[in-house]
Short mmCIF file of C-alpha atoms and ligand atoms in Angstrom, two decimals:
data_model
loop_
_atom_site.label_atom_id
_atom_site.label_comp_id
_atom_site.label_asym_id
_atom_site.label_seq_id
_atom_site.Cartn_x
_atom_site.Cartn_y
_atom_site.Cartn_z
CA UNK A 1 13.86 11.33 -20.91
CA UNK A 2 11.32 9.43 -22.55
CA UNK A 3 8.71 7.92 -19.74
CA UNK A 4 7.19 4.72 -20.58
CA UNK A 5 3.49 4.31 -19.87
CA UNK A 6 3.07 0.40 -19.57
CA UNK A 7 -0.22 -1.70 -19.28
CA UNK A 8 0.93 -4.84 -17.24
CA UNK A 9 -0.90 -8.26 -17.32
CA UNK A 10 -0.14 -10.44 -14.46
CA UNK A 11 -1.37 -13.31 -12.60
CA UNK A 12 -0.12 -11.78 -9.55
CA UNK A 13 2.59 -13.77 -7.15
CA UNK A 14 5.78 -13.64 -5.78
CA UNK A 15 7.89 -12.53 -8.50
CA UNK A 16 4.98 -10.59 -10.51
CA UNK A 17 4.98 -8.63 -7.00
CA UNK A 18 8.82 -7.92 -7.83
CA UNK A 19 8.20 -7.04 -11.54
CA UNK A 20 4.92 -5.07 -10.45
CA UNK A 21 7.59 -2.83 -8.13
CA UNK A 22 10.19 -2.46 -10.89
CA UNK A 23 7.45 -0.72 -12.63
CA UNK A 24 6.01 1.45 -10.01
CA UNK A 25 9.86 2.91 -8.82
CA UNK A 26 11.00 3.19 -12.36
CA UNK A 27 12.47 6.94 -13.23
CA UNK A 28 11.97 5.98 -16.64
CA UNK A 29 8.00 4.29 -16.48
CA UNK A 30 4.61 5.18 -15.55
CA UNK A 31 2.67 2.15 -14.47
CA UNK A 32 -0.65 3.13 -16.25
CA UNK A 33 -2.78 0.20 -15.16
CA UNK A 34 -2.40 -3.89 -13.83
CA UNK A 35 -4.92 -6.28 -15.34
CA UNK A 36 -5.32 -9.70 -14.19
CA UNK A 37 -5.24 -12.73 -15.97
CA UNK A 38 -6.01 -16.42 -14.35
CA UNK A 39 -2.77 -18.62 -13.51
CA UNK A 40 -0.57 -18.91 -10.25
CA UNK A 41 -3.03 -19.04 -7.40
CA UNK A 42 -6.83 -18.43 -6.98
CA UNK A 43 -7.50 -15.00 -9.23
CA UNK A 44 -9.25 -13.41 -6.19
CA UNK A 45 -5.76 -13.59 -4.29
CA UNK A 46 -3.81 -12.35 -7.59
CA UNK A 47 -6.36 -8.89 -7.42
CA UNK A 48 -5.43 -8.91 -3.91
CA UNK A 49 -1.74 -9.39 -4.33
CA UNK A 50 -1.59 -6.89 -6.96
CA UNK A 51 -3.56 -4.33 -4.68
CA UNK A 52 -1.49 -4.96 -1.50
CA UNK A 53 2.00 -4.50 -3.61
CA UNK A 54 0.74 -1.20 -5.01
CA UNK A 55 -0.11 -0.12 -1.46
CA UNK A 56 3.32 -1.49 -0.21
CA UNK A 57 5.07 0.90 -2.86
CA UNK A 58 3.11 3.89 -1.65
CA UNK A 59 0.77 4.11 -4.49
CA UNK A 60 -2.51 3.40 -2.89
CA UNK A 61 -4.95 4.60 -5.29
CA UNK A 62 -2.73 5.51 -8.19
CA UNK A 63 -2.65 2.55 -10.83
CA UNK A 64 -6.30 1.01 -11.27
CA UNK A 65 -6.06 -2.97 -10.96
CA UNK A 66 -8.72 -4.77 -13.37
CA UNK A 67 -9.79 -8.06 -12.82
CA UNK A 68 -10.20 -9.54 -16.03
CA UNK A 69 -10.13 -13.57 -17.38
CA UNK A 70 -10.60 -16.08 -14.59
CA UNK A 71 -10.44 -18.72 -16.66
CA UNK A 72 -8.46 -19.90 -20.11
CA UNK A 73 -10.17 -19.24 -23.49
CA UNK A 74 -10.46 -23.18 -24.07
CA UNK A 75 -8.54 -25.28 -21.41
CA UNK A 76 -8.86 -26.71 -17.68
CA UNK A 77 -5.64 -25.95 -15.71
CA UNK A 78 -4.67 -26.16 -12.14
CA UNK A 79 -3.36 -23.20 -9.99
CA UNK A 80 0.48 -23.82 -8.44
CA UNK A 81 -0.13 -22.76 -5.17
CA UNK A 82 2.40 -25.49 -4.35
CA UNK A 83 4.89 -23.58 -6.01
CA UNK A 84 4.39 -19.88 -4.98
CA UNK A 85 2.20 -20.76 -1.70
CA UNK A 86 -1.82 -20.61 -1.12
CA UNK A 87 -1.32 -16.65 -1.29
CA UNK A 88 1.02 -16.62 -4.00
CA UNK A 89 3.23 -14.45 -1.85
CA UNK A 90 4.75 -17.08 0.30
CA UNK A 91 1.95 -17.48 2.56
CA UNK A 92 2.86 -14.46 3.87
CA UNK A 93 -0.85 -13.63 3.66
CA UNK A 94 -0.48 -9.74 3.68
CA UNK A 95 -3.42 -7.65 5.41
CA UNK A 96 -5.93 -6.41 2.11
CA UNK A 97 -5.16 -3.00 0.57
CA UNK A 98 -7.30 -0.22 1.22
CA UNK A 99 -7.71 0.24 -2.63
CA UNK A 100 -10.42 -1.64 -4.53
CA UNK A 101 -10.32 -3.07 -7.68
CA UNK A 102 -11.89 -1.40 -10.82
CA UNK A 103 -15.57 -2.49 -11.97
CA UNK A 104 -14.61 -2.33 -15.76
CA UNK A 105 -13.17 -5.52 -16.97
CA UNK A 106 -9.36 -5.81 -17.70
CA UNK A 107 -10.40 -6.47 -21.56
CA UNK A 108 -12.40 -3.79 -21.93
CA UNK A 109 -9.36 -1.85 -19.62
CA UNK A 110 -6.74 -3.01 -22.13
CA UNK A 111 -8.79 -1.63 -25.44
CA UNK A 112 -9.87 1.89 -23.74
CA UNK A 113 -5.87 2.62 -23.03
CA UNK A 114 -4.80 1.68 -26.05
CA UNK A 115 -7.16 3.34 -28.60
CA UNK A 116 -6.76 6.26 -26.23
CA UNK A 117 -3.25 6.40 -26.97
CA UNK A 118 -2.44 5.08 -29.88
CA UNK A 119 1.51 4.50 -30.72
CA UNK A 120 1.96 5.01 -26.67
CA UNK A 121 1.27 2.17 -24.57
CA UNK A 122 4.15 -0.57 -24.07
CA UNK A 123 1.50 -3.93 -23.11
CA UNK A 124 3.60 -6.25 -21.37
CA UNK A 125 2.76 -9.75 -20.23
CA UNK A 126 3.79 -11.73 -17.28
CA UNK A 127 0.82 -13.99 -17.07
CA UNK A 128 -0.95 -16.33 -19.54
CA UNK A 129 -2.85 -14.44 -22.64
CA UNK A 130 -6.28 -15.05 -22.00
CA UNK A 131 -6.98 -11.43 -21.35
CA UNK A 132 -4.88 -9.82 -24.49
CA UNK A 133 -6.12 -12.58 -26.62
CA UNK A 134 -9.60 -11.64 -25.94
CA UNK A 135 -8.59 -7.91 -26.47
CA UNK A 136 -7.14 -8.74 -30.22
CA UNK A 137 -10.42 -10.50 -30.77
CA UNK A 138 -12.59 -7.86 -30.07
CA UNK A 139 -10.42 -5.07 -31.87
CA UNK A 140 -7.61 -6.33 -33.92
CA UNK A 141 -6.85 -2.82 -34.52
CA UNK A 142 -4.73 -2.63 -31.27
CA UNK A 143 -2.56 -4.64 -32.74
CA UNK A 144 -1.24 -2.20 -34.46
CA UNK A 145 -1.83 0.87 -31.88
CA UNK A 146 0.47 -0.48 -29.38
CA UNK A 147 3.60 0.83 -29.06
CA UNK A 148 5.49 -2.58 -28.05
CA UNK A 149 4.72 -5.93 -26.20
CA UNK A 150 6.95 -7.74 -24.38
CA UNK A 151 6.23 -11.08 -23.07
CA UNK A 152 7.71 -13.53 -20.13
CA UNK A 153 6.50 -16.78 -21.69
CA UNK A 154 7.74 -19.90 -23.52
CA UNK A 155 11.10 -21.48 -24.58
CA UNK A 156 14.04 -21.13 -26.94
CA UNK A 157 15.13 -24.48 -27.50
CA UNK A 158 15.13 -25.02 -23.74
CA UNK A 159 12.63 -27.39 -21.19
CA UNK A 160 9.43 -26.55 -20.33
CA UNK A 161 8.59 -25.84 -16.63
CA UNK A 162 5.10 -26.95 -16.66
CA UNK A 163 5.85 -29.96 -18.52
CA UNK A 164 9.02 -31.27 -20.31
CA UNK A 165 7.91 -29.08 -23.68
CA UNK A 166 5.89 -26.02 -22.31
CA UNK A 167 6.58 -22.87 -19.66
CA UNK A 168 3.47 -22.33 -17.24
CA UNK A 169 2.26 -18.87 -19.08
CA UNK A 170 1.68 -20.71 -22.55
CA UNK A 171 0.81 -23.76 -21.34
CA UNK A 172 -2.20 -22.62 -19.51
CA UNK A 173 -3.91 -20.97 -22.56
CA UNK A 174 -1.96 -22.13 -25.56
CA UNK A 175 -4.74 -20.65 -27.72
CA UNK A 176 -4.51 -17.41 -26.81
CA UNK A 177 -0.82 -17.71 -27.18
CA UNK A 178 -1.60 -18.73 -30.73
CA UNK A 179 -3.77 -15.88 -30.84
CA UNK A 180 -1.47 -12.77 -29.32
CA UNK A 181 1.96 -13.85 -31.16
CA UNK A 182 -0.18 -13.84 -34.95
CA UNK A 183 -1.67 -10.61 -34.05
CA UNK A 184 1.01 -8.78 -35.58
CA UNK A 185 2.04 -6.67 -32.77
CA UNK A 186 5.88 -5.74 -32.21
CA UNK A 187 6.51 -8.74 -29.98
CA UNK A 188 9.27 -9.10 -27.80
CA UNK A 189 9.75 -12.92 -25.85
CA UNK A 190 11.99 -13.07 -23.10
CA UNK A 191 11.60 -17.12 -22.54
CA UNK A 192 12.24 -19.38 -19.15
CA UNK A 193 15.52 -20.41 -20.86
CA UNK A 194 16.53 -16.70 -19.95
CA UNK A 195 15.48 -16.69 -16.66
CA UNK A 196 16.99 -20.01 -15.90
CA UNK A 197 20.51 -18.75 -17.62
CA UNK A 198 20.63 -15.37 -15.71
CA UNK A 199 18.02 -14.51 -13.26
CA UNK A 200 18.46 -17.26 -10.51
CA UNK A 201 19.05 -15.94 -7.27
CA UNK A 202 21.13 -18.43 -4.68
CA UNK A 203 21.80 -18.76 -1.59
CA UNK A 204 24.86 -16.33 -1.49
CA UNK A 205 22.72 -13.52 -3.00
CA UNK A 206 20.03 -14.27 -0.71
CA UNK A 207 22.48 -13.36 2.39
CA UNK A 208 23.17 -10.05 0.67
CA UNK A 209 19.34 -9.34 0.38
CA UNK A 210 18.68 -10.58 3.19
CA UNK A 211 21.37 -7.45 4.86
CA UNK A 212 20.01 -5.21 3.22
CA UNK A 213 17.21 -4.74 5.97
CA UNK A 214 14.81 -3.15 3.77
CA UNK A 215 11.19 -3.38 3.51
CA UNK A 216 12.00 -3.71 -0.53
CA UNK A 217 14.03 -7.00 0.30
CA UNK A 218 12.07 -8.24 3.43
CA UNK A 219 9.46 -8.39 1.04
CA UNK A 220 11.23 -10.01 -1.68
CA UNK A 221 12.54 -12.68 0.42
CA UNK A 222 9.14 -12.94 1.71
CA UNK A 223 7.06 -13.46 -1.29
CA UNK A 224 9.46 -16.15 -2.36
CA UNK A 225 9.88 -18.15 0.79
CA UNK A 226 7.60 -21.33 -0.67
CA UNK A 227 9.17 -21.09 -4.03
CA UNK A 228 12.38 -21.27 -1.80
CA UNK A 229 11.44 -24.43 -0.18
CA UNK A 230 10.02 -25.92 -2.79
CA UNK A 231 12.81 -26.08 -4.94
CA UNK A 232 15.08 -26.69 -1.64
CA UNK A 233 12.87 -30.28 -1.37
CA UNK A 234 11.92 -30.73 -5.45
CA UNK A 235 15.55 -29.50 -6.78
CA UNK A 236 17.85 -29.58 -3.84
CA UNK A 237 18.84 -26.69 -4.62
CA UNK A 238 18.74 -23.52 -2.34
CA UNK A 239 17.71 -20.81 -5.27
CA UNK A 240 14.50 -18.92 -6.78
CA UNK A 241 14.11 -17.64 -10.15
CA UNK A 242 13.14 -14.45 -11.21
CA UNK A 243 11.11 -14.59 -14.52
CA UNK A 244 8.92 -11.82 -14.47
CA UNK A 245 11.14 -9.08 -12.94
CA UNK A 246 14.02 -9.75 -15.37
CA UNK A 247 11.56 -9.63 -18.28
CA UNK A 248 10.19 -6.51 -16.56
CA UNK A 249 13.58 -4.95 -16.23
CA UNK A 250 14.56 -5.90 -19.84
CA UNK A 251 11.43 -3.34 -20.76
CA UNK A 252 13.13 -0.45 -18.47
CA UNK A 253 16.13 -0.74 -19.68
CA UNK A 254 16.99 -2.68 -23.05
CA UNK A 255 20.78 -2.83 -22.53
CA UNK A 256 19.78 -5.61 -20.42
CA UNK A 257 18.95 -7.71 -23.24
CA UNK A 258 22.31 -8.83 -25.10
CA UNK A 259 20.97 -10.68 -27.73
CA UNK A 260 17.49 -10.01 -29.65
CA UNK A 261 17.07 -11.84 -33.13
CA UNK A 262 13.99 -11.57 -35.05
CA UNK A 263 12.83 -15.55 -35.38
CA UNK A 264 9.20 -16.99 -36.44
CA UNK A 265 7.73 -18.41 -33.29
CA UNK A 266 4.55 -20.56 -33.18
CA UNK A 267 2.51 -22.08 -30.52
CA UNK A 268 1.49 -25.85 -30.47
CA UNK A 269 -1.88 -26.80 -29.54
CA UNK A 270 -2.14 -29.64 -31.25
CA UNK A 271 -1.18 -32.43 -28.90
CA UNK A 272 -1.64 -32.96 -25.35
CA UNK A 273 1.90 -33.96 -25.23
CA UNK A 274 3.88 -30.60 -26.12
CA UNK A 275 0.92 -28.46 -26.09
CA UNK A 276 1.68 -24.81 -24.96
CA UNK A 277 5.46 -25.30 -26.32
CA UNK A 278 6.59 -22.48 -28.28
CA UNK A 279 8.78 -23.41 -31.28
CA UNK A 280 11.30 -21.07 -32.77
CA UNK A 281 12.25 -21.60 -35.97
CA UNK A 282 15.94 -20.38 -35.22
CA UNK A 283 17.26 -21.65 -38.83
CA UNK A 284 14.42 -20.15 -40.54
CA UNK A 285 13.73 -23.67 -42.32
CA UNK A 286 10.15 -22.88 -42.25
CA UNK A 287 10.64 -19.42 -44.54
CA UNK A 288 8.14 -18.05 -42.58
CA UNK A 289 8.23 -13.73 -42.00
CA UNK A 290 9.39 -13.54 -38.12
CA UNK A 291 7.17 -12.53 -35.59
CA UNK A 292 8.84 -12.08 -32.27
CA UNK A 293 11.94 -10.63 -31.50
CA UNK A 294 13.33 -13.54 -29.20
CA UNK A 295 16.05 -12.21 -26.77
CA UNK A 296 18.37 -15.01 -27.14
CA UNK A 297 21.10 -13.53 -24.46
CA UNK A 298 20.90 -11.11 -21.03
CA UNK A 299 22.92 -9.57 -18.78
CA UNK A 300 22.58 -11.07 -15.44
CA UNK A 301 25.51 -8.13 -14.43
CA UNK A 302 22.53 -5.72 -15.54
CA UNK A 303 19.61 -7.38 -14.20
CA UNK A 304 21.13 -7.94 -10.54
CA UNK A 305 21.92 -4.12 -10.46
CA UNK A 306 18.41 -3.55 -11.45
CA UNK A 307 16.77 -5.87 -8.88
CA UNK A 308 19.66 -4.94 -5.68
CA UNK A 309 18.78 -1.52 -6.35
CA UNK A 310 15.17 -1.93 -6.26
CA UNK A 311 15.41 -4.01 -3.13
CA UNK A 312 18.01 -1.54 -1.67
CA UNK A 313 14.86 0.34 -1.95
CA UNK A 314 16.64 3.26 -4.89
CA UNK A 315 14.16 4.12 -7.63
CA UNK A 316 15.67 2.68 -10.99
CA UNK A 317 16.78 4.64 -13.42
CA UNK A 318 17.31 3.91 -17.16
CA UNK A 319 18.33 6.29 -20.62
CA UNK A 320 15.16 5.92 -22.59
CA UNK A 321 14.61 3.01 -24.27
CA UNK A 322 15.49 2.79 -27.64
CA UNK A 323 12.71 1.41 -30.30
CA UNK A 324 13.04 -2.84 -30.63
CA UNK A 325 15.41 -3.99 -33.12
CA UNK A 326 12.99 -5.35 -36.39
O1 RIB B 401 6.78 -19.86 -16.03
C1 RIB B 401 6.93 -18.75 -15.19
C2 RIB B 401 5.77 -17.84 -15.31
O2 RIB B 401 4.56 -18.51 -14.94
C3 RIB B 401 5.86 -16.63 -14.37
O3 RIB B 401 5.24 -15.53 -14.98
C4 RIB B 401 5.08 -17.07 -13.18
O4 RIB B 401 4.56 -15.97 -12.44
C5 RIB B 401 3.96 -17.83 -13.84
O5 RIB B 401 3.00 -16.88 -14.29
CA1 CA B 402 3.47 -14.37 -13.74
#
């Protein structure tokens, strides 16, 4: 079976926690290193979270963690510790891991993995771009040395989550968005549209994690208790999303992903009104080459499988993935 050595970029919370653990139990994976890019919550806590979750799997020591952009390339933003908590994880506020982060810089991190291994490395991003921007800046060459890259970012036609026209990953550093998605790298976008459409977990499904009585779904439940209540109060509705982990498990294991359509897909940055929204130019009006394969459809069958096995605390297991569709 083929393994898959990815190079994750998160801004470490609740459900980059979940997405970070896909990775680590994955038969089919080898989590080669986390880097961390500024977004959810303070970016000391996201090193932290992304420590203590690599300790929780058992891998203390095994996947370096690289702290790398604390701030976007251009723009002010705020944290959403009033979404995820003032940990990130629910304010569950875990004990620290043993392990340390690495001195190197997550930059630097990202272009040392890659050029070591060219045609290898799947990068995928769960976080804003700040830190993969920078990367392509300093040596465009990756762009082409990567094997794939797989984002969790923007829309397809769909509402914003940050504000009416832009998801929270693009919005925060629009330029490197810009940046990352005209570097020419085989791009894969799994956008909040498909989280919202078929990785929402309810009330119902929360009962069934919640039986499990595993330290897998203790900990799931856990990380997303303020997310929980927050849409509880701001929604009324009793349900959290799962971004991150189904974008992560649509990199394990690609039958996940129904749909995947090659579109052109640019970032605005020009107005303070829709800036960070991602438009996809889905008729092709703008005759444009595509550069993003946009998964348009998921399996939330697929993905639930993926997570309730995870949280039933089974290692995942996947055929090999097969290369994107151009
Ligand atoms: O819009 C959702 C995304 O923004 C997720 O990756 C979440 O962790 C935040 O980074
Ligand atoms: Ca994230």
């Amino acid at each position: 079976m083929d393994v898959l050595r990815i190079l994750l970029d998160t801004d470490t919370a609740g459900d980059d926690a979940i997405a970070i653990l896909m990775a680590l139990r994955a038969k089919n994976a080898k989590l080669e290193a986390l880097t961390i890019n500024c977004g959810n919550v303070d970016f000391d806590q996201e090193v932290e979270n992304a420590l203590y979750t690599i300790e929780l799997a058992g891998m203390s020591g095994k996947v370096p963690v690289y702290p790398g952009s604390r701030h976007p390339l251009l723009r002010e933003w705020k944290t959403v510790e009033y979404i995820h908590g003032k940990d990130g994880m629910g304010n569950s506020f875990f004990p620290k891991a043993r392990q340390r982060p690495e001195r190197r810089h997550a930059v630097d991190a990202i272009l040392e993995t890659v050029n070591s291994n060219p045609g290898e490395i799947t990068l995928v991003e769960i976080a804003p771009m700040t830190n993969i921007a920078l990367a392509l800046r300093k040596d465009p060459t990756i762009a082409r040395k990567v094997k794939e890259f797989f984002f969790m970012g923007g829309t397809n036609q769909y509402l914003g989550n940050q504000t009416p026209a832009a998801e929270f990953n693009i919005w925060v550093d629009p330029e490197a968005a810009k940046i990352v998605l005209q570097s020419g790298m085989p791009t894969t976008m799994v956008g909040w549209e498909i989280c919202m459409r078929y990785a929402v977990i309810g009330e119902s499904e929360y009962r069934e994690i919640d039986a499990m009585r595993t330290r897998e779904a203790e900990f799931f439940v856990a990380v997303n208790r303020q997310v929980r209540k927050y849409h509880k109060k701001v929604r009324g509705v009793d349900a959290t999303e799962c971004p991150d982990s189904i974008t992560m498990s649509i990199v394990l294991d690609r039958k996940i992903a129904l749909k995947v359509f090659p579109k052109y897909v640019e970032v605005d940055n020009q107005s303070e009104l829709s800036r960070g929204a991602t438009v996809v130019d889905d008729l092709n009006v703008l005759g444009k080459k595509p550069n993003v394969n946009v998964v348009y459809e998921a399996s939330s069958r697929l993905f639930r499988r993926a997570l309730h096995n995870l949280l039933r605390g089974e290692s995942l297991s996947a055929p090999a993935p097969h290369p994107p569709r151009r």
